Amino acid sequence: MRGRDAIAVALRHPDGRIVYATERLDSGFHGSRWARLPFLRGLIVLYETLFVGTRWLVRSATLQAAGSGEEGDEGVELGKGSIALMLGLTLLAGVGIFFLLPLLIASATTSNIQNGLVQHLVEGLIRVGIFLGYLLLIAQAEDVRRVFQYHGAEHMTIHALEAGDPLVVEAVRKYPTAHPRCGTEFLVVVIALSIVAFSLVGRQEPVVMVGSRIALIPVIAAVGYEILKWGAKHRANPIVRAIMYPGILVQMITTRQPTNDMIEVAIVSMEEALKADGETLPAGSGSSPREPLDLSAKPAAGVPSDAAGGASAAADVVGSGGATVTIDPPLPGA
């Protein structure tokens, strides 16, 4: 979970204990005046999300491997250069699959049609199909289903915090797994914006169309962030709620009902994020047992870890604060 200036991560030990760690946000931009400027702030949040999130995913996997007694994984910790390389390769693959591949298919299938709008419509529909197909495909994997359950647990915990309820399993359990500031909704907004933006470019030479898809990605992301913030702020308006509703529908894929022990992990992550920012816990909270995770020690067999995607470390791209790890809702007032 992300607060104003820190994140908290909770992991489930194989023996059932919950361990946690907190760290300050130190991207180099955090807390600067640039981080408060409209449009630019969204890009900074996404940068922090990807960088910090990747680092913690690697840590979580390393700790799990060590806790499971697997050989050769102890003490693995990626430096900034390695994380940047991993992110760069991942982003290249994402741009190719979700932006350039739809363009290639649409250009080939509509080459004989003079109306350029038809190509952009086909391209947009292909992009939507690839996006939904990708989510449905990975959701079949057992580990990913567990991740989606933790995703739901995080949202439910945030709902409880926003309602002022105590952060206990019984209070959190009654809330839905979908949340209006989810990163899934951000992706839906980005896809919708891409259809509009690329249609404005029109049918050009192939080099221009490919270049426009790449160059407009940060612009679309920055605008999408602001739209999501605005949509979350005006969610009570029925028109706004209807417009943003597709994002809630897609969360039927990316969130699942969690088990009680998953909710406990999400609660610990939330409470430690609140503490890291000096916030007061809601009355009745803080009852879940936990132990700090020593990040300075070299992992060895038996190090606290979480089995098969049992880490809770999330915040969202919208709201008052920003995002880390899975781009899920941030803490109020952050």
Tab-separated table of C-alpha atoms in Angstrom:
chain	number	residue	atom	x	y	z
A	1	MET	CA	0.000	0.000	0.000
A	2	ARG	CA	1.216	3.485	-0.771
A	3	GLY	CA	0.979	6.483	1.495
A	4	ARG	CA	2.184	10.019	0.951
A	5	ASP	CA	5.888	9.324	1.232
A	6	ALA	CA	6.270	5.599	1.873
A	7	ILE	CA	5.007	2.186	0.861
A	8	ALA	CA	4.360	-0.888	2.964
A	9	VAL	CA	4.593	-4.496	1.824
A	10	ALA	CA	3.188	-7.501	3.691
A	11	LEU	CA	4.098	-11.134	3.038
A	12	ARG	CA	2.769	-14.400	4.409
A	13	HIS	CA	5.406	-16.711	5.939
A	14	PRO	CA	4.998	-20.432	5.121
A	15	ASP	CA	4.357	-21.085	8.808
A	16	GLY	CA	1.426	-18.638	8.786
A	17	ARG	CA	3.052	-15.505	10.222
A	18	ILE	CA	2.701	-12.143	8.452
A	19	VAL	CA	5.895	-10.159	7.956
A	20	TYR	CA	6.111	-6.620	6.620
A	21	ALA	CA	8.525	-3.946	5.457
A	22	THR	CA	8.244	-0.248	4.723
A	23	GLU	CA	10.400	2.032	2.632
A	24	ARG	CA	10.431	5.677	1.684
A	25	LEU	CA	9.625	6.728	-1.851
A	26	ASP	CA	12.880	8.026	-3.306
A	27	SER	CA	12.418	8.159	-7.064
A	28	GLY	CA	14.165	11.535	-7.225
A	29	PHE	CA	10.929	13.256	-8.236
A	30	HIS	CA	8.801	12.388	-5.228
A	31	GLY	CA	7.818	15.410	-3.186
A	32	SER	CA	9.125	17.890	-5.769
A	33	ARG	CA	7.011	20.593	-7.389
A	34	TRP	CA	7.145	18.581	-10.623
A	35	ALA	CA	5.262	15.784	-8.900
A	36	ARG	CA	2.315	18.135	-8.331
A	37	LEU	CA	1.965	19.472	-11.871
A	38	PRO	CA	-1.065	18.176	-13.803
A	39	PHE	CA	-0.205	15.626	-16.509
A	40	LEU	CA	3.442	15.398	-15.438
A	41	ARG	CA	2.439	13.988	-12.035
A	42	GLY	CA	0.793	11.016	-13.706
A	43	LEU	CA	4.013	10.054	-15.491
A	44	ILE	CA	5.972	10.350	-12.240
A	45	VAL	CA	3.477	8.141	-10.444
A	46	LEU	CA	3.689	5.528	-13.208
A	47	TYR	CA	7.496	5.633	-13.064
A	48	GLU	CA	7.434	5.032	-9.322
A	49	THR	CA	4.858	2.302	-9.784
A	50	LEU	CA	6.917	0.375	-12.299
A	51	PHE	CA	10.296	0.828	-10.612
A	52	VAL	CA	9.304	0.153	-7.004
A	53	GLY	CA	6.836	-2.538	-8.036
A	54	THR	CA	9.378	-4.482	-10.063
A	55	ARG	CA	11.897	-4.365	-7.228
A	56	TRP	CA	9.373	-5.758	-4.742
A	57	LEU	CA	8.140	-8.446	-7.108
A	58	VAL	CA	11.733	-9.682	-7.437
A	59	ARG	CA	12.243	-9.528	-3.673
A	60	SER	CA	9.030	-11.427	-3.033
A	61	ALA	CA	9.950	-14.148	-5.532
A	62	THR	CA	13.457	-14.427	-4.061
A	63	LEU	CA	12.155	-14.743	-0.515
A	64	GLN	CA	9.632	-17.364	-1.582
A	65	ALA	CA	12.321	-19.399	-3.332
A	66	ALA	CA	14.549	-19.206	-0.262
A	67	GLY	CA	11.678	-20.076	2.078
A	68	SER	CA	10.852	-23.088	-0.087
A	69	GLY	CA	14.415	-24.342	0.201
A	70	GLU	CA	15.251	-23.913	-3.489
A	71	GLU	CA	18.933	-23.777	-4.260
A	72	GLY	CA	20.767	-20.903	-5.898
A	73	ASP	CA	18.299	-18.064	-5.312
A	74	GLU	CA	19.466	-16.870	-1.916
A	75	GLY	CA	20.497	-13.244	-1.704
A	76	VAL	CA	19.336	-12.209	-5.174
A	77	GLU	CA	18.720	-8.461	-5.291
A	78	LEU	CA	18.501	-6.513	-8.527
A	79	GLY	CA	20.255	-3.170	-8.814
A	80	LYS	CA	18.771	-0.112	-10.476
A	81	GLY	CA	20.422	-0.940	-13.785
A	82	SER	CA	19.005	-4.453	-13.865
A	83	ILE	CA	15.536	-3.225	-12.949
A	84	ALA	CA	15.725	-0.537	-15.656
A	85	LEU	CA	16.747	-3.163	-18.230
A	86	MET	CA	13.925	-5.483	-17.165
A	87	LEU	CA	11.392	-2.659	-17.331
A	88	GLY	CA	12.713	-1.513	-20.695
A	89	LEU	CA	12.338	-4.956	-22.247
A	90	THR	CA	8.885	-5.372	-20.707
A	91	LEU	CA	7.717	-1.993	-22.004
A	92	LEU	CA	9.047	-2.757	-25.476
A	93	ALA	CA	7.086	-5.994	-25.518
A	94	GLY	CA	3.968	-4.221	-24.238
A	95	VAL	CA	4.195	-1.463	-26.855
A	96	GLY	CA	4.695	-4.040	-29.590
A	97	ILE	CA	1.781	-6.264	-28.561
A	98	PHE	CA	-0.811	-3.699	-27.483
A	99	PHE	CA	-0.036	-0.756	-29.797
A	100	LEU	CA	1.939	-1.798	-32.877
A	101	LEU	CA	0.431	-5.244	-33.485
A	102	PRO	CA	-3.162	-3.885	-33.707
A	103	LEU	CA	-1.914	-1.222	-36.146
A	104	LEU	CA	-0.229	-3.863	-38.319
A	105	ILE	CA	-3.298	-6.118	-38.400
A	106	ALA	CA	-5.715	-3.234	-39.035
A	107	SER	CA	-3.531	-1.799	-41.829
A	108	ALA	CA	-3.353	-5.179	-43.550
A	109	THR	CA	-7.080	-5.944	-43.268
A	110	THR	CA	-8.350	-2.491	-44.293
A	111	SER	CA	-5.807	-1.587	-46.973
A	112	ASN	CA	-8.493	-1.564	-49.664
A	113	ILE	CA	-10.844	0.706	-47.714
A	114	GLN	CA	-10.433	4.409	-48.412
A	115	ASN	CA	-12.072	5.655	-45.227
A	116	GLY	CA	-9.286	5.969	-42.646
A	117	LEU	CA	-11.755	5.945	-39.763
A	118	VAL	CA	-12.540	2.323	-40.539
A	119	GLN	CA	-8.901	1.385	-40.016
A	120	HIS	CA	-8.785	3.199	-36.658
A	121	LEU	CA	-12.014	1.553	-35.538
A	122	VAL	CA	-10.701	-1.894	-36.482
A	123	GLU	CA	-7.387	-1.110	-34.788
A	124	GLY	CA	-9.193	-0.050	-31.615
A	125	LEU	CA	-11.374	-3.168	-31.576
A	126	ILE	CA	-8.324	-5.383	-32.053
A	127	ARG	CA	-6.560	-3.602	-29.179
A	128	VAL	CA	-9.563	-4.147	-26.914
A	129	GLY	CA	-9.709	-7.797	-27.947
A	130	ILE	CA	-6.015	-8.359	-27.243
A	131	PHE	CA	-6.320	-6.630	-23.861
A	132	LEU	CA	-9.343	-8.626	-22.702
A	133	GLY	CA	-8.004	-11.854	-24.186
A	134	TYR	CA	-4.702	-11.382	-22.378
A	135	LEU	CA	-6.441	-10.852	-19.028
A	136	LEU	CA	-8.739	-13.846	-19.522
A	137	LEU	CA	-5.803	-16.034	-20.546
A	138	ILE	CA	-3.510	-15.226	-17.620
A	139	ALA	CA	-6.455	-15.475	-15.217
A	140	GLN	CA	-6.471	-19.222	-15.881
A	141	ALA	CA	-3.086	-19.627	-14.172
A	142	GLU	CA	-3.328	-20.599	-10.510
A	143	ASP	CA	-0.681	-18.103	-9.369
A	144	VAL	CA	-2.366	-15.260	-11.232
A	145	ARG	CA	-5.742	-16.161	-9.723
A	146	ARG	CA	-4.131	-15.806	-6.297
A	147	VAL	CA	-2.740	-12.422	-7.332
A	148	PHE	CA	-6.223	-11.343	-8.414
A	149	GLN	CA	-7.571	-12.512	-5.039
A	150	TYR	CA	-5.010	-10.347	-3.251
A	151	HIS	CA	-5.944	-7.543	-5.630
A	152	GLY	CA	-9.531	-7.852	-4.423
A	153	ALA	CA	-8.396	-7.951	-0.781
A	154	GLU	CA	-6.502	-4.692	-1.239
A	155	HIS	CA	-9.528	-2.965	-2.753
A	156	MET	CA	-11.822	-4.208	0.003
A	157	THR	CA	-9.409	-2.927	2.650
A	158	ILE	CA	-9.274	0.489	1.000
A	159	HIS	CA	-13.083	0.627	0.883
A	160	ALA	CA	-13.161	-0.079	4.619
A	161	LEU	CA	-10.595	2.636	5.350
A	162	GLU	CA	-12.473	5.192	3.263
A	163	ALA	CA	-15.696	4.303	5.110
A	164	GLY	CA	-13.999	4.753	8.483
A	165	ASP	CA	-14.487	1.126	9.507
A	166	PRO	CA	-11.980	-0.722	11.704
A	167	LEU	CA	-9.437	-2.644	9.677
A	168	VAL	CA	-10.483	-6.134	10.690
A	169	VAL	CA	-11.492	-9.058	8.494
A	170	GLU	CA	-15.170	-8.935	9.472
A	171	ALA	CA	-15.497	-5.247	8.506
A	172	VAL	CA	-13.442	-5.535	5.314
A	173	ARG	CA	-15.238	-8.651	4.077
A	174	LYS	CA	-18.519	-6.808	3.369
A	175	TYR	CA	-17.025	-4.540	0.675
A	176	PRO	CA	-16.758	-5.246	-3.085
A	177	THR	CA	-13.517	-6.258	-4.756
A	178	ALA	CA	-13.854	-3.556	-7.441
A	179	HIS	CA	-12.678	-0.006	-6.782
A	180	PRO	CA	-13.105	3.135	-8.923
A	181	ARG	CA	-9.418	4.046	-8.687
A	182	CYS	CA	-8.059	0.682	-9.763
A	183	GLY	CA	-5.204	0.442	-12.240
A	184	THR	CA	-7.397	-1.811	-14.365
A	185	GLU	CA	-9.730	1.141	-14.867
A	186	PHE	CA	-6.715	3.260	-15.799
A	187	LEU	CA	-5.832	0.777	-18.550
A	188	VAL	CA	-9.409	0.867	-19.864
A	189	VAL	CA	-9.202	4.681	-20.029
A	190	VAL	CA	-5.844	4.480	-21.821
A	191	ILE	CA	-7.248	2.110	-24.462
A	192	ALA	CA	-10.277	4.374	-25.027
A	193	LEU	CA	-8.033	7.446	-25.321
A	194	SER	CA	-5.710	5.664	-27.736
A	195	ILE	CA	-8.584	5.054	-30.140
A	196	VAL	CA	-9.433	8.763	-30.140
A	197	ALA	CA	-5.823	9.994	-30.282
A	198	PHE	CA	-4.719	7.704	-33.091
A	199	SER	CA	-7.802	8.551	-35.144
A	200	LEU	CA	-6.729	12.211	-35.032
A	201	VAL	CA	-3.392	11.253	-36.564
A	202	GLY	CA	-5.265	9.786	-39.519
A	203	ARG	CA	-3.951	7.442	-42.165
A	204	GLN	CA	-0.350	8.417	-42.862
A	205	GLU	CA	2.787	6.770	-44.117
A	206	PRO	CA	3.610	3.586	-42.128
A	207	VAL	CA	6.634	5.208	-40.457
A	208	VAL	CA	4.502	8.148	-39.280
A	209	MET	CA	1.747	5.908	-37.931
A	210	VAL	CA	4.209	3.679	-36.051
A	211	GLY	CA	6.040	6.733	-34.689
A	212	SER	CA	2.801	8.348	-33.570
A	213	ARG	CA	1.794	5.227	-31.613
A	214	ILE	CA	5.074	5.301	-29.724
A	215	ALA	CA	5.292	9.074	-29.223
A	216	LEU	CA	1.706	9.436	-28.000
A	217	ILE	CA	1.914	6.727	-25.324
A	218	PRO	CA	3.226	9.041	-22.549
A	219	VAL	CA	0.723	11.721	-23.594
A	220	ILE	CA	-2.168	9.248	-23.441
A	221	ALA	CA	-0.961	7.934	-20.071
A	222	ALA	CA	-0.688	11.453	-18.619
A	223	VAL	CA	-4.155	12.453	-19.841
A	224	GLY	CA	-5.596	9.125	-18.702
A	225	TYR	CA	-4.291	9.703	-15.186
A	226	GLU	CA	-6.028	13.085	-14.984
A	227	ILE	CA	-9.280	11.644	-16.341
A	228	LEU	CA	-9.184	8.866	-13.765
A	229	LYS	CA	-8.583	11.366	-10.950
A	230	TRP	CA	-11.467	13.483	-12.191
A	231	GLY	CA	-13.720	10.448	-12.590
A	232	ALA	CA	-12.965	9.257	-9.050
A	233	LYS	CA	-13.711	12.717	-7.646
A	234	HIS	CA	-17.089	12.978	-9.430
A	235	ARG	CA	-18.150	9.343	-9.101
A	236	ALA	CA	-21.443	10.348	-7.459
A	237	ASN	CA	-22.577	11.838	-10.764
A	238	PRO	CA	-24.607	9.148	-12.581
A	239	ILE	CA	-23.291	10.215	-16.008
A	240	VAL	CA	-19.670	9.996	-14.861
A	241	ARG	CA	-20.393	6.685	-13.176
A	242	ALA	CA	-21.877	5.301	-16.395
A	243	ILE	CA	-18.919	6.494	-18.477
A	244	MET	CA	-16.391	4.907	-16.118
A	245	TYR	CA	-18.417	1.724	-15.603
A	246	PRO	CA	-16.464	-0.373	-18.168
A	247	GLY	CA	-13.485	-0.147	-15.828
A	248	ILE	CA	-15.564	-1.714	-13.049
A	249	LEU	CA	-16.705	-4.474	-15.412
A	250	VAL	CA	-13.137	-5.373	-16.396
A	251	GLN	CA	-12.291	-5.694	-12.694
A	252	MET	CA	-14.546	-8.748	-12.719
A	253	ILE	CA	-11.515	-10.370	-14.377
A	254	THR	CA	-8.665	-8.759	-12.415
A	255	THR	CA	-10.149	-9.094	-8.916
A	256	ARG	CA	-11.521	-12.149	-7.151
A	257	GLN	CA	-13.019	-12.844	-3.742
A	258	PRO	CA	-10.094	-13.362	-1.340
A	259	THR	CA	-9.764	-15.736	1.568
A	260	ASN	CA	-9.682	-14.365	5.109
A	261	ASP	CA	-5.924	-14.882	5.403
A	262	MET	CA	-5.415	-12.799	2.249
A	263	ILE	CA	-7.495	-9.986	3.742
A	264	GLU	CA	-5.299	-10.140	6.860
A	265	VAL	CA	-2.200	-9.565	4.707
A	266	ALA	CA	-3.835	-6.612	2.952
A	267	ILE	CA	-4.859	-5.122	6.312
A	268	VAL	CA	-1.312	-5.333	7.664
A	269	SER	CA	0.028	-3.671	4.524
A	270	MET	CA	-2.503	-0.850	4.865
A	271	GLU	CA	-1.884	-0.316	8.572
A	272	GLU	CA	1.888	-0.211	8.158
A	273	ALA	CA	1.543	2.292	5.306
A	274	LEU	CA	-0.578	4.502	7.552
A	275	LYS	CA	1.982	4.235	10.352
A	276	ALA	CA	4.864	5.050	7.992
A	277	ASP	CA	3.141	8.332	7.155
A	278	GLY	CA	2.361	9.112	10.791
A	279	GLU	CA	-1.376	8.587	10.346
A	280	THR	CA	-3.697	7.285	13.039
A	281	LEU	CA	-5.263	3.878	12.527
A	282	PRO	CA	-9.071	3.667	12.547
A	283	ALA	CA	-10.477	2.707	15.956
A	284	GLY	CA	-10.453	-1.042	16.479
A	285	SER	CA	-7.598	-1.652	14.015
A	286	GLY	CA	-4.112	-3.018	14.573
A	287	SER	CA	-5.122	-6.396	15.954
A	288	SER	CA	-3.436	-8.596	13.326
A	289	PRO	CA	-0.101	-10.049	14.561
A	290	ARG	CA	2.940	-9.268	12.428
A	291	GLU	CA	6.716	-9.158	12.466
A	292	PRO	CA	9.130	-6.813	10.646
A	293	LEU	CA	11.106	-8.172	7.722
A	294	ASP	CA	14.842	-7.483	7.917
A	295	LEU	CA	15.809	-6.342	4.425
A	296	SER	CA	19.465	-5.871	5.349
A	297	ALA	CA	19.963	-9.570	6.042
A	298	LYS	CA	20.852	-12.012	3.283
A	299	PRO	CA	17.880	-14.303	2.636
A	300	ALA	CA	18.314	-17.925	3.578
A	301	ALA	CA	16.099	-20.961	3.834
A	302	GLY	CA	13.147	-20.152	6.042
A	303	VAL	CA	13.177	-16.418	5.325
A	304	PRO	CA	9.667	-14.915	5.568
A	305	SER	CA	7.973	-15.187	2.233
A	306	ASP	CA	4.609	-15.646	0.657
A	307	ALA	CA	3.511	-18.683	-1.237
A	308	ALA	CA	2.356	-18.330	-4.824
A	309	GLY	CA	1.551	-14.684	-5.125
A	310	GLY	CA	0.726	-13.999	-1.502
A	311	ALA	CA	2.206	-10.538	-1.298
A	312	SER	CA	0.197	-7.447	-0.606
A	313	ALA	CA	1.882	-4.296	-1.822
A	314	ALA	CA	-0.416	-2.017	-3.701
A	315	ALA	CA	-1.664	1.492	-4.248
A	316	ASP	CA	-3.472	3.125	-7.191
A	317	VAL	CA	-2.656	5.611	-9.875
A	318	VAL	CA	-5.480	7.830	-8.814
A	319	GLY	CA	-6.664	9.497	-5.704
A	320	SER	CA	-4.642	11.724	-3.624
A	321	GLY	CA	-1.387	9.973	-3.762
A	322	GLY	CA	-0.288	7.884	-6.654
A	323	ALA	CA	0.705	4.345	-7.235
A	324	THR	CA	3.051	1.566	-6.346
A	325	VAL	CA	3.294	-2.032	-7.322
A	326	THR	CA	-0.124	-2.892	-8.721
A	327	ILE	CA	-1.430	0.616	-9.231
A	328	ASP	CA	-4.251	0.287	-6.769
A	329	PRO	CA	-6.007	2.950	-4.698
A	330	PRO	CA	-3.784	5.152	-2.532
A	331	LEU	CA	-4.435	6.286	0.962
A	332	PRO	CA	-6.796	9.244	1.508
A	333	GLY	CA	-4.979	12.524	1.935
A	334	ALA	CA	-1.748	11.222	0.428
